[in-house]
Amino acid sequence: GPVSAQKPLPAYADWKDADALIVHSANTIETRRAAVGTGGITPLDKLFIRNNVSPPPASIMQDPGAWVLEVSGVAKPRSFTLAELKTLGLVSVAMVLQCSGNGRAYFPHKPSGTQWTTGAAGCVVFTGVPLKAVLEAVGGAQAQAKFITGTGGEAIPAGIDANTVAVERSVPLSVLDDALLAWEINGEPLPLAHGGPLRLVVPGYTGVNSVKYIKKLAFTEEMSPARIQQSSYRYSPVGAASSPEHEVVWAMPPKSWITQPSEGSKPIQPGRVMVTGVALGGTSAPAKVEVSLDGGKKWHEAAFVGPDLGKYAWRTFALIAELSAGEYELVSRVTNAAGETQPEERLENNRGYNNNSWRDHGLVVQVA
Ligand code: MSS
């Protein structure tokens, strides 16, 4: 029979490149492994999307300059329009945006949640105002502040979370130096799908910490009571329900994976084959990538392809391999500037967060 068509893109993302994406649901859309380009930056039409609940209506994008952000937990609490924020400072950061659950599909205990493989991740350039500049404009944080808490602009349907009416996340105050409030992505106005008109961006942290359609920014003594802070996105042991005792999912560990030669295509011709992939360092720069063609027995150092866009960006790597007929298990492992190497084993946890096992991300290809 005919190959069943995949789910259509939802209206708020209908401008995306459907062929490059796997549509898990209207709120969970991943980039195909082989659709990741070799230029380093992920084109917006191929970038993954993740929303915990439906995004707010497109009408919030009608007059972006009038979007209002309320700032509290500071010496002089006040609101800013986006137009006002644009006069406080300007910074750009190239960085990996990656969902906490990327790689979840490779956990053998089949955690609940979207079965992301490699593609709940991309490398993008966010532009906006440094959070520090906003904080200076309001006279600094209250003395007790330990966290930065962002509140999203969508309404949570009744019954999902008794503790909050919005998507809300807290990150430690220590991210202040690098965090920003962004209105631009890859040189374009931030679209609704990626959190427009205004988004909190926390480089080096998993995607959930970068709150989209941000309406409130608070410098708080405690973390948000929201379920998404208190129980989800925590490293609980396999089989155990997550709770506030378990560690919060914040920083990303170093990770890499092979993107080409493509998966599931016709056999590759014997001869020279260009093996490519992407490597991120987490909170320090990717410094070295090794590739193995035999599932990790022998390793070869790969070359970085593009320019160094800073410690939070990923880098494309490439290795020219001479392959005769046979089956190959292609794997890669990155070492960051802090000397941490991507591990062979995943960090086991019930909900399947931050899988960076090089073995789990291998790609088996046939040469014939
Ligand atoms: N924000 C809001 N507001 N809401 C939601 O839902 N989600 C998260 C972030 N933010 C949300 C938000 C997540 S979860 C993620 S990944 C991210 O976002 C994504 O992004 P994009 O742009 O891609 O869509 Mo996981 O860790």
XYZ file of C-alpha atoms and ligand atoms in Angstrom:
394
model
C 0.000 0.000 0.000
C 0.995 3.656 -0.135
C 3.465 4.933 2.411
C 1.416 6.695 5.066
C 1.997 10.425 5.053
C 3.432 11.890 8.217
C 1.423 14.224 10.389
C 1.085 17.716 8.907
C 2.915 20.671 10.416
C 0.708 22.697 12.783
C -0.425 26.148 11.533
C 2.047 28.044 13.729
C 4.913 26.137 12.092
C 3.554 25.647 8.564
C 6.459 27.692 7.162
C 8.927 24.947 8.164
C 10.563 22.444 5.805
C 8.383 19.365 6.317
C 10.874 17.053 4.552
C 13.571 17.909 7.096
C 11.362 17.217 10.099
C 9.686 14.420 12.038
C 6.322 15.627 13.360
C 5.730 13.702 16.609
C 2.786 15.954 17.502
C 1.690 19.564 16.975
C 3.950 20.594 19.864
C 6.902 18.252 19.317
C 8.728 18.421 15.985
C 12.260 17.113 15.472
C 14.979 17.629 12.849
C 15.874 14.487 10.888
C 19.422 13.308 11.633
C 20.545 13.638 8.028
C 18.845 17.033 7.572
C 21.386 18.793 9.776
C 23.569 20.813 7.423
C 27.339 21.111 7.616
C 27.478 24.911 7.941
C 27.144 24.950 11.727
C 24.053 27.131 12.133
C 20.687 25.379 11.827
C 18.366 27.104 9.346
C 15.145 28.153 11.095
C 12.927 26.118 8.809
C 14.729 22.960 9.973
C 14.931 23.806 13.687
C 13.040 21.568 16.144
C 10.057 22.785 18.173
C 8.967 21.786 21.633
C 6.028 23.197 23.553
C 4.753 21.711 26.804
C 1.233 22.956 26.060
C -0.184 24.702 22.987
C 1.593 27.950 22.127
C -0.230 31.263 22.633
C -2.307 32.647 19.732
C -0.517 34.175 16.739
C -2.123 37.523 17.628
C 0.637 38.097 20.236
C 2.955 38.715 17.267
C 0.871 41.558 15.808
C 2.707 44.364 17.589
C 5.947 42.906 19.012
C 7.244 46.290 20.193
C 4.250 46.609 22.535
C 4.925 43.247 24.249
C 5.271 43.847 27.989
C 7.754 42.220 30.364
C 7.237 42.658 34.089
C 10.432 42.632 36.170
C 10.247 41.942 39.926
C 12.432 40.883 42.837
C 14.648 43.892 42.147
C 15.349 47.297 43.740
C 12.972 49.137 41.380
C 10.337 46.716 40.046
C 8.756 47.865 36.785
C 7.529 46.810 33.365
C 9.292 47.279 30.046
C 7.885 47.157 26.570
C 9.986 45.273 24.062
C 10.642 48.620 22.364
C 12.139 49.891 25.648
C 14.217 46.741 26.171
C 15.742 47.299 22.746
C 17.382 50.495 24.009
C 19.125 48.881 27.016
C 21.807 46.868 25.255
C 22.514 44.450 22.426
C 24.305 41.114 22.330
C 24.365 38.021 20.097
C 25.218 34.473 21.089
C 25.630 31.401 18.909
C 24.421 28.450 20.943
C 22.964 25.009 20.992
C 19.269 24.881 21.779
C 18.581 21.315 22.834
C 15.595 19.740 24.550
C 16.334 18.011 27.850
C 14.730 14.862 26.411
C 16.801 14.707 23.205
C 18.044 11.106 22.842
C 15.256 9.761 25.049
C 14.340 7.150 22.406
C 17.619 5.333 23.125
C 16.908 4.594 26.796
C 16.084 0.890 27.073
C 13.430 1.416 29.764
C 11.306 3.443 27.304
C 10.721 6.593 29.378
C 7.416 8.370 28.833
C 7.545 11.548 26.767
C 8.427 12.365 23.178
C 10.672 9.707 21.641
C 13.302 12.148 20.400
C 16.309 10.606 18.665
C 19.034 13.124 17.717
C 16.953 16.008 16.382
C 15.542 17.917 19.351
C 18.565 20.173 18.967
C 19.947 22.901 16.750
C 22.590 25.605 16.815
C 21.217 29.130 16.411
C 22.202 32.749 16.927
C 20.017 34.604 19.423
C 20.160 38.395 19.622
C 18.701 40.576 22.347
C 19.552 42.479 25.495
C 21.982 41.069 28.074
C 20.056 40.171 31.228
C 22.692 42.081 33.195
C 21.776 45.323 31.401
C 18.106 44.833 32.310
C 19.057 44.169 35.915
C 21.180 47.322 36.027
C 18.235 49.349 34.746
C 16.154 48.227 37.746
C 18.828 48.818 40.381
C 19.951 45.222 40.862
C 18.391 42.084 42.356
C 16.971 41.913 45.867
C 19.564 40.630 48.346
C 17.849 37.265 48.916
C 17.662 36.420 45.192
C 19.093 33.006 44.329
C 17.186 32.249 41.126
C 16.004 33.868 37.938
C 12.421 32.815 37.293
C 10.816 33.277 33.892
C 7.088 33.014 33.225
C 5.832 32.153 29.761
C 2.967 33.816 27.941
C 0.721 30.831 27.280
C -2.111 29.677 29.535
C -1.890 26.156 30.950
C -5.191 24.285 30.525
C -7.026 23.693 33.826
C -6.124 20.514 35.707
C -2.508 20.182 34.526
C -0.787 22.018 37.353
C -2.448 23.245 40.537
C 0.574 25.393 41.418
C 0.714 27.724 38.429
C -1.257 29.048 35.481
C 1.769 29.447 33.195
C 4.907 27.648 32.049
C 7.509 28.779 34.558
C 11.166 27.840 35.094
C 13.906 28.941 37.461
C 17.641 28.927 36.821
C 20.441 29.789 39.264
C 21.443 33.441 39.483
C 24.913 32.386 38.292
C 23.699 32.319 34.656
C 23.323 36.103 34.776
C 26.566 36.868 32.920
C 25.584 34.956 29.784
C 21.765 35.002 29.712
C 19.768 37.344 27.501
C 16.264 38.328 26.515
C 16.079 37.675 22.778
C 13.841 39.054 20.036
C 15.873 37.837 17.075
C 17.049 34.400 15.919
C 19.451 33.794 13.017
C 19.043 37.435 12.033
C 15.247 37.322 11.821
C 12.555 38.518 14.207
C 11.885 35.689 16.680
C 8.829 33.823 15.345
C 6.041 32.566 17.598
C 7.219 28.965 17.164
C 10.488 29.827 18.920
C 9.147 32.104 21.611
C 8.479 35.458 19.955
C 8.022 38.295 20.611
C 10.480 37.838 23.518
C 12.329 34.886 24.988
C 14.638 34.233 27.903
C 17.776 32.522 26.617
C 20.144 30.611 28.917
C 23.197 29.434 26.934
C 24.646 26.078 27.999
C 21.409 24.965 29.645
C 18.803 22.594 28.183
C 15.956 24.104 26.152
C 13.319 24.056 28.878
C 15.267 26.715 30.763
C 14.863 29.215 27.923
C 11.301 30.384 28.523
C 9.405 31.434 25.385
C 6.925 34.345 25.127
C 8.325 35.593 28.418
C 5.951 37.900 30.333
C 7.539 37.970 33.765
C 11.126 37.925 34.919
C 11.588 37.592 38.671
C 14.693 37.477 40.844
C 13.500 35.033 43.453
C 14.669 33.417 46.660
C 12.944 30.127 45.810
C 12.459 28.142 42.623
C 9.088 28.311 40.913
C 6.433 26.047 42.489
C 5.414 24.950 38.961
C 5.381 21.219 38.330
C 7.771 21.722 35.411
C 10.282 23.013 37.995
C 9.487 20.883 41.046
C 8.933 17.438 39.587
C 9.406 17.265 35.812
C 12.885 17.890 34.429
C 14.576 16.234 37.397
C 17.006 13.315 37.385
C 15.036 10.680 39.283
C 16.184 7.062 39.359
C 14.621 4.696 36.818
C 11.209 3.613 38.096
C 10.947 6.422 40.658
C 8.567 9.354 40.306
C 10.480 12.627 40.221
C 10.228 14.927 43.174
C 11.911 18.045 44.554
C 14.685 15.931 46.127
C 16.061 14.987 42.740
C 18.598 17.141 40.932
C 17.218 19.728 38.470
C 17.993 19.410 34.743
C 19.945 22.589 33.998
C 23.362 22.460 32.268
C 23.991 20.325 29.182
C 26.828 17.793 29.139
C 29.180 17.462 26.132
C 27.637 15.509 23.265
C 28.142 14.722 19.586
C 26.599 12.517 16.927
C 27.083 11.560 13.309
C 24.748 13.260 10.815
C 26.011 11.886 7.464
C 26.248 9.581 5.556
C 22.491 9.470 5.846
C 20.482 6.897 7.642
C 18.224 4.427 5.886
C 19.231 5.503 2.381
C 20.536 3.157 -0.316
C 23.855 1.434 0.385
C 26.907 3.642 0.161
C 29.374 3.025 -2.686
C 32.771 1.660 -1.604
C 35.541 4.262 -1.650
C 35.985 7.625 -0.001
C 33.086 8.571 2.240
C 32.705 11.880 4.025
C 31.556 11.264 7.587
C 30.149 14.389 9.281
C 28.506 15.257 12.563
C 27.963 17.934 15.161
C 29.661 18.355 18.531
C 28.724 20.544 21.475
C 30.777 21.098 24.580
C 27.939 21.879 26.998
C 29.142 24.755 29.169
C 32.671 24.815 27.738
C 33.819 24.746 24.120
C 34.054 21.549 22.084
C 37.812 20.994 21.801
C 38.307 17.633 20.072
C 36.137 15.070 18.294
C 37.006 11.469 17.573
C 35.136 9.205 15.183
C 35.081 5.420 15.183
C 33.969 3.341 12.228
C 33.762 0.114 14.213
C 31.543 0.947 17.167
C 34.280 2.364 19.365
C 37.189 -0.079 18.959
C 39.472 2.268 17.036
C 39.189 6.075 17.138
C 40.312 8.677 14.570
C 40.499 12.408 15.242
C 38.052 14.369 13.060
C 38.561 17.920 11.774
C 36.331 20.860 12.697
C 34.679 22.274 9.597
C 33.404 25.777 10.307
C 34.563 28.733 12.388
C 34.631 28.701 16.177
C 31.417 30.511 17.155
C 32.106 30.420 20.885
C 31.798 27.915 23.666
C 28.021 27.507 23.523
C 27.820 26.721 19.792
C 28.209 23.311 18.269
C 30.785 22.645 15.591
C 30.444 20.484 12.524
C 33.196 17.892 12.231
C 34.293 15.760 9.300
C 36.406 12.684 8.694
C 37.261 11.247 5.288
C 36.980 7.467 5.527
C 38.090 4.888 2.964
C 35.372 2.240 3.207
C 35.293 -1.142 1.484
C 32.126 -3.266 1.293
C 30.703 -4.152 4.674
C 28.758 -2.862 7.647
C 30.062 0.022 9.750
C 28.963 1.345 13.111
C 29.785 5.044 13.080
C 30.104 6.720 16.464
C 31.654 9.963 17.660
C 32.775 11.397 20.972
C 33.637 14.961 21.892
C 35.994 16.286 24.550
C 35.371 19.835 25.745
C 37.856 22.516 26.750
C 37.333 21.588 30.408
C 38.619 18.082 29.579
C 35.294 16.265 29.935
C 34.798 13.504 27.361
C 31.390 12.337 26.173
C 30.835 9.022 27.972
C 30.022 5.614 26.537
C 27.219 5.075 29.046
C 24.124 7.214 29.396
C 23.202 8.711 32.757
C 20.242 6.522 33.670
C 17.210 8.475 34.805
C 13.512 7.814 34.779
C 12.354 10.454 32.308
C 15.247 10.020 29.911
C 16.973 13.397 30.182
C 20.322 14.488 28.757
C 21.332 11.290 27.014
C 24.887 11.921 25.816
C 26.088 8.323 25.501
C 28.202 8.011 22.343
C 27.221 4.382 21.999
C 23.507 5.165 22.005
C 23.900 7.672 19.176
C 25.747 5.387 16.756
C 24.724 5.073 13.128
C 24.980 1.729 11.330
C 25.598 2.005 7.575
C 26.014 -0.523 4.762
C 28.690 -0.135 2.107
C 28.082 -2.247 -0.999
N 8.688 28.155 26.968
C 7.349 28.199 27.126
N 6.761 29.382 27.428
N 6.560 27.107 26.973
C 7.133 25.873 26.698
O 6.409 24.907 26.598
N 9.159 24.608 26.253
C 10.555 24.564 26.575
C 11.317 25.802 26.133
N 10.632 27.012 26.504
C 8.530 25.802 26.544
C 9.280 27.002 26.676
C 11.243 23.361 26.063
S 10.999 21.915 26.894
C 12.135 23.416 25.040
S 13.069 22.100 24.617
C 12.360 24.707 24.308
O 11.486 25.727 24.729
C 12.155 24.444 22.808
O 12.408 25.606 22.105
P 12.031 25.695 20.572
O 12.310 27.074 20.151
O 12.952 24.725 19.827
O 10.626 25.236 20.364
Mo 12.716 20.633 26.259
O 14.013 20.765 27.501
